[in-house]
């Protein structure tokens, strides 16, 4: 698993949605908010924001809609 930091690319399973419409994934226990992600989707994402409590990512490649 790649290190969770800004600029890292990884594959995630979107397990839920938040109230702002972003998908939610968990990687090593950390929350990753995926812009444009939907529940049940699998995507390669790039982390665009890293904070001590969560990460924000954008989809690079959609693996499964």
XYZ file of C-alpha atoms in Angstrom:
65
model
C 0.000 0.000 0.000
C 1.458 3.393 -0.936
C 2.092 5.992 1.729
C -0.936 8.218 2.313
C 0.251 11.694 1.355
C -0.624 14.412 -1.121
C 0.072 13.256 -4.672
C -0.130 9.527 -3.887
C -2.200 7.360 -6.234
C -4.084 4.304 -4.960
C -7.087 2.101 -5.699
C -10.092 2.466 -3.367
C -13.553 0.947 -2.896
C -16.172 3.628 -2.223
C -18.282 2.354 0.666
C -20.602 5.287 1.404
C -21.512 8.878 0.473
C -21.375 12.035 2.585
C -23.939 14.843 2.694
C -21.911 16.898 0.180
C -22.059 14.179 -2.488
C -18.506 12.873 -2.165
C -17.811 9.169 -1.928
C -16.211 7.821 1.247
C -13.489 5.167 1.265
C -11.307 3.786 4.063
C -7.587 3.159 3.606
C -5.632 1.823 6.580
C -8.420 3.121 8.846
C -8.243 6.678 7.467
C -11.209 8.320 5.748
C -10.736 9.275 2.094
C -13.339 11.580 0.528
C -13.507 10.902 -3.215
C -14.869 13.704 -5.393
C -17.254 12.152 -7.919
C -17.194 8.741 -6.238
C -20.399 6.773 -5.661
C -21.233 3.879 -3.344
C -20.026 0.583 -4.792
C -17.536 2.187 -7.170
C -13.897 1.206 -7.464
C -11.411 3.780 -8.715
C -7.779 4.744 -8.918
C -7.579 8.072 -7.084
C -4.964 10.752 -6.450
C -4.840 12.375 -3.023
C -5.163 16.138 -3.476
C -5.437 17.154 0.197
C -3.998 15.510 3.292
C -4.895 16.468 6.860
C -4.213 14.643 10.134
C -7.810 13.341 10.226
C -8.797 12.678 6.613
C -7.828 12.848 2.946
C -9.512 14.282 -0.165
C -8.952 12.582 -3.512
C -9.975 12.902 -7.146
C -10.666 10.050 -9.535
C -7.871 9.332 -11.997
C -9.394 6.195 -13.534
C -12.751 4.553 -12.899
C -12.313 0.790 -12.523
C -15.929 -0.130 -11.721
C -18.946 2.154 -11.790
